[in-house]
Coordinates of C-alpha atoms and ligand atoms in Angstrom, one line a residue:
M152 CA 34.7 16.9 -2.8
S153 CA 34.1 15.4 0.7
S154 CA 32.9 16.9 3.9
V155 CA 33.3 14.8 7.2
A156 CA 30.5 15.7 9.6
T157 CA 31.7 17.4 12.8
I158 CA 31.6 15.1 16.1
K159 CA 28.3 16.0 18.0
R160 CA 25.8 13.9 19.8
E161 CA 22.4 13.8 17.9
F162 CA 19.1 12.1 18.9
I163 CA 17.8 9.7 16.2
P164 CA 14.7 7.8 16.4
P165 CA 14.7 4.0 16.1
H166 CA 16.0 3.5 12.5
L167 CA 17.4 0.9 10.3
E168 CA 21.1 0.8 9.4
V169 CA 21.9 -0.6 6.1
K170 CA 25.2 -1.6 4.7
G171 CA 24.8 -1.0 1.0
G172 CA 26.4 -3.1 -1.9
H173 CA 25.7 -6.4 -0.8
P174 CA 24.0 -8.6 -3.3
L175 CA 20.9 -10.5 -2.3
S176 CA 20.3 -14.3 -2.8
G177 CA 18.1 -17.2 -2.3
V178 CA 14.3 -16.4 -1.6
L179 CA 12.5 -13.2 -0.7
K180 CA 9.2 -14.4 0.8
V181 CA 6.0 -12.5 0.1
S182 CA 3.3 -12.2 3.0
G183 CA -0.5 -11.8 2.5
A184 CA -1.7 -8.4 0.9
K185 CA -2.3 -5.6 3.4
N186 CA -4.9 -3.9 1.0
S187 CA -6.9 -7.0 0.7
A188 CA -6.8 -7.8 4.5
L189 CA -8.0 -4.6 5.6
V190 CA -11.1 -4.6 3.6
L191 CA -11.6 -8.3 4.4
M192 CA -11.7 -7.4 7.9
A193 CA -14.1 -4.6 7.4
A194 CA -16.4 -7.1 5.6
A195 CA -16.6 -9.2 8.8
L196 CA -19.2 -6.8 10.1
L197 CA -21.3 -7.9 7.5
T198 CA -22.1 -11.1 9.2
K199 CA -23.3 -12.2 12.7
E200 CA -21.3 -15.5 12.4
T201 CA -17.5 -15.9 12.9
L202 CA -15.0 -15.0 10.0
L203 CA -11.5 -16.5 9.9
I204 CA -9.0 -15.0 7.6
K205 CA -5.8 -16.6 7.2
N206 CA -2.4 -15.2 5.6
V207 CA -2.8 -12.0 7.2
P208 CA 0.5 -9.9 7.6
Q209 CA 1.5 -8.7 11.0
L210 CA 1.4 -4.9 10.3
T211 CA 0.6 -1.8 12.2
D212 CA -2.4 -1.2 9.7
I213 CA -3.8 -4.6 10.7
E214 CA -3.5 -3.7 14.3
V215 CA -5.3 -0.5 14.0
M216 CA -8.2 -2.2 12.0
S217 CA -8.5 -4.8 14.8
E218 CA -8.8 -1.9 17.5
I219 CA -11.5 -0.3 15.2
L220 CA -13.6 -3.6 15.0
L221 CA -13.0 -3.9 18.9
N222 CA -14.2 -0.3 19.3
L223 CA -17.5 -1.3 17.4
G224 CA -18.1 -4.1 19.8
A225 CA -16.8 -7.0 17.5
K226 CA -14.8 -9.9 19.3
V227 CA -11.3 -10.2 17.6
A228 CA -8.8 -12.9 18.2
K229 CA -5.5 -12.8 16.5
R230 CA -3.0 -15.9 16.1
S231 CA 0.3 -15.0 14.1
N232 CA -1.0 -14.6 10.6
S233 CA -4.7 -15.4 11.3
I234 CA -7.5 -13.3 12.7
E235 CA -10.7 -14.6 13.7
I236 CA -13.4 -12.0 14.0
N237 CA -17.2 -12.4 15.3
S238 CA -19.3 -9.0 15.1
T239 CA -22.7 -10.6 16.6
S240 CA -22.6 -8.1 19.3
I241 CA -21.6 -4.8 17.3
H242 CA -23.4 -2.2 19.3
N243 CA -21.6 1.1 18.2
A244 CA -22.0 2.9 14.9
E245 CA -19.5 5.5 15.6
L246 CA -15.6 5.5 14.8
P247 CA -13.5 8.0 16.9
Y248 CA -11.2 10.3 14.9
K249 CA -8.1 9.2 16.3
L250 CA -8.6 5.7 15.0
V251 CA -9.8 6.9 11.5
H252 CA -7.2 9.5 11.2
S253 CA -4.4 6.9 11.7
L254 CA -6.0 4.6 9.1
R255 CA -7.8 5.7 5.9
A256 CA -9.0 2.1 5.4
S257 CA -11.3 2.4 8.6
F258 CA -13.6 4.3 6.2
F259 CA -14.3 0.9 4.6
C260 CA -16.6 0.2 7.6
I261 CA -19.3 2.7 6.7
G262 CA -21.0 0.4 4.2
P263 CA -21.2 -2.7 6.6
L264 CA -22.3 -0.5 9.6
L265 CA -25.1 1.0 7.5
T266 CA -26.2 -2.5 6.5
R267 CA -26.0 -3.9 10.0
L268 CA -27.1 -1.2 12.1
G269 CA -28.7 1.3 9.6
E270 CA -26.4 3.9 10.6
A271 CA -22.8 5.1 10.7
K272 CA -21.0 8.2 12.1
I273 CA -17.4 8.3 10.8
P274 CA -14.9 11.3 10.7
L275 CA -13.6 12.3 7.4
P276 CA -10.5 10.4 6.8
G277 CA -8.9 13.5 5.3
G278 CA -5.8 13.8 3.1
C279 CA -2.5 12.1 3.7
N280 CA 1.0 12.6 2.5
I281 CA 0.3 11.3 -1.0
G282 CA -2.8 13.5 -1.8
A283 CA -6.3 14.8 -0.9
R284 CA -7.8 11.3 -0.8
P285 CA -11.6 12.5 -1.3
I286 CA -14.4 10.0 -0.6
D287 CA -17.0 11.6 -2.9
E288 CA -17.5 8.5 -4.9
H289 CA -18.0 6.5 -1.8
I290 CA -20.6 8.9 -0.5
N291 CA -22.4 9.3 -3.9
G292 CA -22.5 5.4 -4.1
L293 CA -24.3 5.0 -0.8
K294 CA -26.5 7.9 -1.5
A295 CA -27.4 6.1 -4.7
L296 CA -28.3 2.8 -2.6
G297 CA -30.8 5.0 -0.5
A298 CA -28.6 6.0 2.3
E299 CA -29.1 9.8 3.7
V300 CA -25.5 11.1 4.2
E301 CA -24.5 14.4 5.4
I302 CA -21.1 15.7 6.3
N303 CA -21.1 17.9 9.4
K304 CA -17.8 19.4 11.1
D305 CA -15.9 16.7 9.3
V306 CA -17.8 13.9 10.5
V307 CA -19.7 11.7 8.0
K308 CA -23.2 10.7 9.2
A309 CA -25.1 8.1 7.2
Q310 CA -28.4 6.5 7.9
V311 CA -30.9 4.4 6.2
L312 CA -34.3 5.9 6.9
T313 CA -36.6 3.4 5.1
K314 CA -38.8 1.4 7.3
N315 CA -37.0 -2.0 7.0
K316 CA -33.6 -0.1 7.4
R317 CA -32.5 -1.7 4.3
L318 CA -30.5 -0.2 1.3
R319 CA -31.8 -0.6 -2.2
G320 CA -30.1 -1.9 -5.2
T321 CA -29.3 0.5 -8.1
N322 CA -27.1 1.1 -11.3
I323 CA -23.9 3.0 -10.3
T324 CA -21.4 4.5 -12.5
L325 CA -18.1 5.7 -10.9
K326 CA -16.4 8.7 -12.5
Y327 CA -13.0 7.3 -11.6
P328 CA -12.5 3.6 -11.0
S329 CA -11.7 4.1 -7.2
V330 CA -10.5 0.9 -5.4
G331 CA -12.0 2.0 -1.8
A332 CA -15.2 3.3 -3.6
T333 CA -15.8 0.1 -5.4
E334 CA -15.3 -1.8 -2.2
T335 CA -17.5 0.3 -0.2
I336 CA -20.4 -0.1 -2.7
L337 CA -19.7 -3.8 -3.1
M338 CA -20.0 -4.4 0.7
A339 CA -23.0 -2.1 1.0
S340 CA -25.0 -3.9 -1.8
C341 CA -24.5 -7.3 -0.7
L342 CA -27.3 -7.1 1.6
A343 CA -29.4 -4.5 -0.2
L344 CA -33.0 -5.2 -1.7
G345 CA -32.5 -6.1 -5.4
K346 CA -29.6 -5.7 -8.0
T347 CA -26.8 -3.4 -8.1
T348 CA -24.5 -2.8 -10.8
I349 CA -21.2 -0.8 -10.6
S350 CA -19.9 0.4 -14.1
N351 CA -16.3 1.7 -14.4
A352 CA -15.5 -0.2 -11.4
A353 CA -12.0 -0.8 -10.2
R354 CA -10.4 -4.0 -11.2
E355 CA -7.6 -4.5 -8.7
P356 CA -6.9 -8.1 -7.4
E357 CA -7.9 -7.0 -3.8
I358 CA -11.6 -6.4 -5.3
Q359 CA -11.7 -9.9 -6.7
D360 CA -10.3 -11.4 -3.2
L361 CA -13.2 -9.5 -1.5
A362 CA -15.7 -10.7 -4.1
K363 CA -14.5 -14.2 -3.6
M364 CA -14.9 -14.0 0.2
L365 CA -18.1 -12.3 0.1
N366 CA -19.5 -15.0 -2.2
S367 CA -18.3 -17.7 0.2
M368 CA -20.4 -16.1 2.8
G369 CA -23.3 -16.4 0.5
A370 CA -23.3 -13.1 -1.3
K371 CA -24.1 -13.1 -5.2
V372 CA -21.5 -11.0 -6.6
Y373 CA -20.5 -11.4 -10.3
G374 CA -17.9 -9.8 -12.6
A375 CA -15.1 -8.7 -9.9
G376 CA -12.0 -7.9 -11.7
T377 CA -14.1 -6.4 -14.7
K378 CA -15.3 -2.8 -15.3
K379 CA -18.8 -3.9 -14.5
I380 CA -19.6 -5.8 -11.3
K381 CA -23.4 -7.1 -10.8
I382 CA -24.5 -7.8 -7.1
I383 CA -27.7 -9.6 -6.1
G384 CA -28.7 -8.6 -2.8
V385 CA -29.3 -11.5 -0.3
E386 CA -31.0 -11.8 3.1
A387 CA -28.1 -12.6 5.2
L388 CA -24.4 -13.6 5.1
K389 CA -22.8 -16.4 6.9
G390 CA -19.2 -16.8 8.3
T391 CA -16.4 -18.5 6.3
S392 CA -12.6 -19.1 6.3
H393 CA -10.6 -17.1 3.7
S394 CA -7.0 -16.8 2.9
V395 CA -5.8 -13.4 1.7
I396 CA -4.0 -13.3 -1.8
P397 CA -0.2 -12.7 -1.7
D398 CA 0.7 -9.0 -1.5
R399 CA 1.4 -8.1 -5.1
I400 CA 3.0 -4.6 -4.0
E401 CA 5.5 -6.4 -1.6
A402 CA 6.4 -8.8 -4.3
G403 CA 7.0 -6.2 -6.9
T404 CA 9.1 -4.3 -4.3
F405 CA 11.1 -7.5 -4.0
L406 CA 11.5 -8.0 -7.6
I407 CA 12.8 -4.3 -7.8
A408 CA 15.0 -5.2 -4.9
A409 CA 16.7 -7.9 -7.0
A410 CA 17.1 -5.7 -10.0
I411 CA 18.6 -2.7 -8.0
T412 CA 21.2 -4.8 -6.5
R413 CA 21.8 -6.8 -9.6
S414 CA 21.1 -9.9 -7.8
P415 CA 19.4 -13.1 -9.2
I416 CA 16.9 -14.3 -6.6
I417 CA 13.5 -16.1 -6.1
V418 CA 10.4 -14.2 -5.0
G419 CA 6.9 -15.7 -3.8
P420 CA 4.5 -16.8 -3.3
L421 CA 2.8 -14.4 -5.7
I422 CA 0.2 -14.5 -8.5
P423 CA 2.0 -13.5 -11.7
N424 CA -1.0 -12.1 -13.6
H425 CA -1.3 -9.5 -10.4
L426 CA 2.0 -8.1 -11.6
S427 CA 2.0 -8.3 -15.3
A428 CA 2.6 -4.6 -15.9
V429 CA 5.4 -4.5 -13.7
I430 CA 7.0 -7.7 -14.8
S431 CA 6.9 -6.4 -18.5
K432 CA 8.8 -3.3 -17.3
L433 CA 11.6 -5.1 -15.4
Q434 CA 11.9 -7.3 -18.6
E435 CA 12.0 -4.1 -20.8
C436 CA 14.8 -2.5 -18.6
G437 CA 17.0 -5.6 -18.6
C438 CA 15.8 -8.4 -16.2
S439 CA 14.9 -12.0 -17.4
I440 CA 11.9 -13.3 -15.3
S441 CA 10.8 -16.9 -15.5
H442 CA 8.2 -18.9 -13.5
H443 CA 9.8 -21.0 -10.7
G444 CA 7.8 -23.9 -9.0
N445 CA 4.4 -22.8 -7.8
H446 CA 3.6 -19.3 -7.4
H447 CA 7.3 -18.1 -7.6
L448 CA 9.1 -16.1 -9.9
K449 CA 13.0 -16.3 -10.6
I450 CA 14.5 -12.8 -11.6
T451 CA 17.9 -12.4 -13.2
P452 CA 18.9 -8.9 -13.6
R453 CA 21.3 -8.1 -16.4
D454 CA 22.4 -4.4 -17.5
I455 CA 19.5 -2.1 -16.3
S456 CA 18.6 0.5 -18.8
G457 CA 16.1 3.4 -18.3
V458 CA 12.5 2.9 -19.3
D459 CA 9.4 5.2 -18.9
I460 CA 6.4 4.4 -16.6
T461 CA 3.0 6.1 -16.2
T462 CA 1.0 4.9 -13.3
S463 CA -2.7 3.8 -13.8
P464 CA -5.5 1.9 -12.3
F465 CA -5.1 -2.0 -12.6
P466 CA -4.0 -3.5 -14.9
G467 CA -1.8 -0.7 -15.5
F468 CA 1.3 0.0 -13.6
P469 CA 0.6 0.1 -9.9
T470 CA 1.0 3.6 -8.4
D471 CA 2.2 1.8 -5.2
L472 CA 5.3 0.7 -7.1
Q473 CA 6.3 3.9 -8.9
A474 CA 8.6 5.0 -5.7
P475 CA 10.4 1.7 -5.7
F476 CA 10.7 1.6 -9.5
M477 CA 12.2 4.9 -9.4
S478 CA 14.9 4.1 -7.2
L479 CA 15.9 1.4 -9.7
M480 CA 15.8 4.0 -12.5
A481 CA 17.9 6.3 -10.4
T482 CA 20.8 3.8 -11.2
A483 CA 19.9 2.6 -14.6
K484 CA 22.0 3.4 -17.8
G485 CA 20.5 6.3 -19.6
S486 CA 17.4 8.6 -18.9
S487 CA 13.8 7.8 -17.9
K488 CA 10.4 9.4 -17.1
I489 CA 8.2 8.4 -14.6
K490 CA 4.7 10.0 -14.4
E491 CA 2.3 9.5 -11.4
K492 CA -1.2 9.9 -12.7
V493 CA -3.2 8.4 -9.7
F494 CA -2.0 10.4 -6.6
E495 CA -1.0 14.0 -6.6
K496 CA 1.7 14.2 -4.1
R497 CA 3.5 10.9 -4.4
M498 CA 7.2 12.1 -5.2
Q499 CA 8.4 12.6 -1.7
H500 CA 11.3 10.1 -2.5
V501 CA 12.7 12.3 -5.0
F502 CA 14.3 14.7 -2.7
E503 CA 15.8 11.6 -0.5
L504 CA 17.2 9.8 -3.6
N505 CA 18.9 13.0 -4.7
K506 CA 20.4 13.4 -1.4
M507 CA 22.0 10.0 -2.2
G508 CA 23.3 11.3 -5.5
A509 CA 20.6 10.4 -7.8
C510 CA 19.9 12.8 -10.5
I511 CA 16.1 13.3 -10.8
Y512 CA 14.2 16.5 -11.9
L513 CA 10.5 16.9 -10.8
E514 CA 8.2 18.8 -13.3
K515 CA 4.6 18.6 -12.0
D516 CA 3.5 15.1 -12.0
T517 CA 6.6 13.8 -14.1
A518 CA 10.1 12.9 -12.6
H519 CA 12.8 13.1 -15.2
I520 CA 15.7 10.7 -14.3
K521 CA 19.2 10.5 -15.5
G522 CA 20.9 7.3 -14.2
V523 CA 24.0 7.6 -12.2
K524 CA 26.7 5.0 -11.6
E525 CA 26.1 4.7 -8.0
L526 CA 24.4 5.9 -5.0
I527 CA 25.8 7.0 -2.0
G528 CA 24.9 5.8 1.6
S529 CA 23.2 8.6 3.6
H530 CA 21.1 9.5 6.4
V531 CA 17.6 9.3 4.9
A532 CA 14.0 9.5 5.8
G533 CA 10.8 8.1 4.6
G534 CA 7.7 10.4 4.1
D535 CA 5.2 7.7 3.3
L536 CA 4.9 3.8 3.1
R537 CA 6.1 3.4 -0.6
S538 CA 8.6 6.1 -0.6
S539 CA 10.1 4.4 2.5
A540 CA 10.4 1.3 0.5
A541 CA 12.0 3.1 -2.3
I542 CA 14.6 4.7 -0.1
I543 CA 15.4 1.3 1.5
L544 CA 16.0 -0.2 -2.0
A545 CA 18.4 2.7 -2.8
C546 CA 20.3 2.1 0.5
L547 CA 20.8 -1.6 -0.3
S548 CA 22.3 -0.6 -3.7
A549 CA 24.4 2.4 -2.3
K550 CA 27.8 2.5 -1.8
G551 CA 28.7 3.0 1.9
N552 CA 26.3 2.9 4.9
S553 CA 22.9 4.5 5.5
I554 CA 20.5 5.3 8.2
F555 CA 16.8 5.3 7.4
T556 CA 14.4 6.8 9.6
G557 CA 10.6 6.6 9.3
L558 CA 10.0 3.2 10.6
E559 CA 6.3 4.4 11.4
H560 CA 5.7 4.5 7.6
L561 CA 7.4 1.3 6.5
D562 CA 5.9 -1.0 9.3
R563 CA 2.4 0.0 8.1
G564 CA 3.2 -2.3 4.9
Y565 CA 5.9 -4.3 5.0
E566 CA 6.0 -7.5 7.3
K567 CA 9.3 -8.2 9.0
L568 CA 11.2 -6.4 6.1
E569 CA 14.6 -6.4 7.4
E570 CA 14.4 -9.8 8.5
K571 CA 13.4 -10.9 5.1
L572 CA 16.1 -8.9 3.6
T573 CA 18.9 -10.3 6.1
N574 CA 17.7 -13.9 5.3
A575 CA 18.4 -13.0 1.5
G576 CA 21.9 -11.8 2.2
S577 CA 21.4 -7.9 3.0
I578 CA 23.3 -6.3 5.9
I579 CA 20.3 -4.2 7.5
S580 CA 19.4 -4.0 11.0
R581 CA 17.0 -2.1 13.5
E582 CA 18.6 0.0 15.9
F583 CA 17.0 1.6 18.9
D584 CA 20.0 3.4 20.3
H585 CA 18.8 7.0 20.5
T586 CA 21.9 9.1 20.5
R587 CA 25.2 8.6 18.9
S588 CA 27.9 10.7 17.7
R589 CA 27.5 12.2 14.3
S590 CA 30.8 10.8 13.2
S591 CA 29.3 7.4 13.1
F592 CA 26.8 8.8 10.4
P593 CA 28.0 7.8 6.8
N594 CA 30.2 10.8 5.4
K595 CA 28.2 13.0 3.1
T596 CA 30.5 12.5 0.1
I597 CA 28.8 12.7 -3.1
S598 CA 31.1 12.4 -6.1
E599 CA 31.9 15.4 -8.1
D600 CA 30.3 13.8 -11.3
N601 CA 27.0 13.3 -9.6
I602 CA 26.8 16.9 -8.6
N603 CA 27.7 18.0 -12.1
T604 CA 25.0 15.6 -13.7
Q605 CA 22.4 16.8 -11.0
K606 CA 23.2 20.5 -12.1
K607 CA 23.0 19.7 -15.9
A608 CA 19.7 17.8 -15.4
A609 CA 18.0 20.5 -13.3
Ligands
LIG115 C1 -6.3 1.9 -2.4 O1 -6.4 3.4 -1.9 C2 -4.9 1.4 -1.5 N1 -5.3 1.5 -0.2 C3 -3.8 2.2 -1.9 O2 -2.7 1.7 -1.4 C4 -3.6 2.3 -3.5 O3 -2.6 3.1 -3.8 C5 -4.9 2.9 -4.1 O4 -6.0 2.0 -3.9 C6 -4.8 2.7 -5.7 O5 -4.6 1.5 -6.3 C7 -6.0 0.4 0.1 O6 -6.5 -0.4 -0.4 C8 -6.3 0.5 1.7 P1 -8.5 5.1 -4.9 P2 -7.8 4.1 -2.3 O7 -9.8 5.4 -4.1 O8 -9.0 3.0 -2.1 C9 -9.5 9.4 -6.2 C10 -0.7 1.6 -0.3 O9 0.5 2.4 -0.3 N2 -10.9 9.2 -5.7 O10 -8.4 4.1 -6.1 O11 -7.9 5.3 -1.5 C11 -8.4 9.6 -5.5 O12 -8.2 11.0 -5.1 C12 -2.1 2.6 -0.5 O13 -0.8 0.6 0.1 C13 -11.8 10.2 -5.9 O14 -11.6 11.1 -6.6 O15 -7.5 4.6 -3.7 C14 -7.1 9.1 -6.0 O16 -6.7 10.2 -7.0 C15 -1.9 4.0 -0.8 N3 -13.0 10.0 -5.1 C16 -7.7 7.9 -7.0 O17 -9.3 8.3 -7.1 C17 -13.2 9.0 -4.3 O18 -14.3 8.9 -3.5 C18 -7.4 6.6 -6.6 O19 -8.0 6.4 -5.2 C19 -12.0 8.0 -4.0 C20 -10.9 8.1 -4.9

């Protein structure tokens, strides 16, 4: 059954146009890790000396974090993929709502501000399109370190009332291994009086990268990357130069791009043990993966079959790659089940993938997927950063052309994505023309058998 869209002019925002079905080749280059760079930038507030952070990706989230630091009175100098920050003269302990609302990671500043200025006023970051995103663990940790914290009209006001305005080390156990809470407590305890331990700490590589930089600034952090981190408070931290680790989520996205387009390619630089859970699932579903030179992997996809995944904190399967992996499972042989156990609203891509002819049925936190022969190019929209990446991967593998809108999400976390994909053989371009006749949109033809399988699966 096919329906050709009637001719009418329609406004479409800046978007990506993707010609599906083109294999990838060569190398997909991985940038520095967004989720490491953001917290490293916040940590710059802990010292009065200059911090040079290298291998920083050029992303809108990084731009917002730079604006936040400037707003606090820090000096920020950006040079392509390096950022130099000097926060000697920070004078403002308050962050404006408009900046916090656009970047949750701005909440990372609360610990360093408390340490440096003895106070901090930060609007509640609020939920976002993947879940409630509470910050109770951050607040409980700061209170345990001796801060007074109150929430008034959605603004978190924290202060250190002790006479020397210094936090005091203590033992903290997290109810959930929250990445952000571990990072907040880690930064706040570096300059506290005495020893702090964080039990049930998050083990993500970004925590290890933060601890490595803090230690090069003179901090005493032990056990980062394990469930128990110990910090001995010091008197002051100095400046340093630090290079951000490769982005394991971008690297995983590129490995999945190879698998979904059935293209043998090389991905890197990356750190393989940051991706162990993803690599083993890709091997389980039919890809062979081998080391290639320094810090690169070669992936050779064969027949892809459905495999089940459940997301969990590191070293489990990362929630940030759940959506991209679902796109792969949508065209795998046989069925699969994907359970999202970290965030409660991280399935926005299901609707868009089904629009492209996928056969996915959602039941609470679990997606039941029946692989289809092929997806059909469509006019699709991203609802958050990682669902946008998933949809782009689906467009790369689909039959026909697609139009992707939602660049404001994609540009938060993937540096020069269409440039990297074009260099690897994709036909993808960023278009800004605002109106065009609908007839140029991809025909909405979903083959009969896809519709029947969707009905059966539902
Ligand atoms: C970080 O978010 C990342 N963001 C996320 O990446 C990533 O998905 C997440 O860690 C998990 O790996 C950055 O590093 C900037 P959490 P964060 O605190 O710190 C609950 C992306 O796409 N929780 O580990 O917010 C919370 O509700 C982004 O790049 C509490 O209950 O993650 C959630 O269910 C998305 N209380 C779970 O922990 C708290 O105080 C995981 O949250 C904090 C969290």
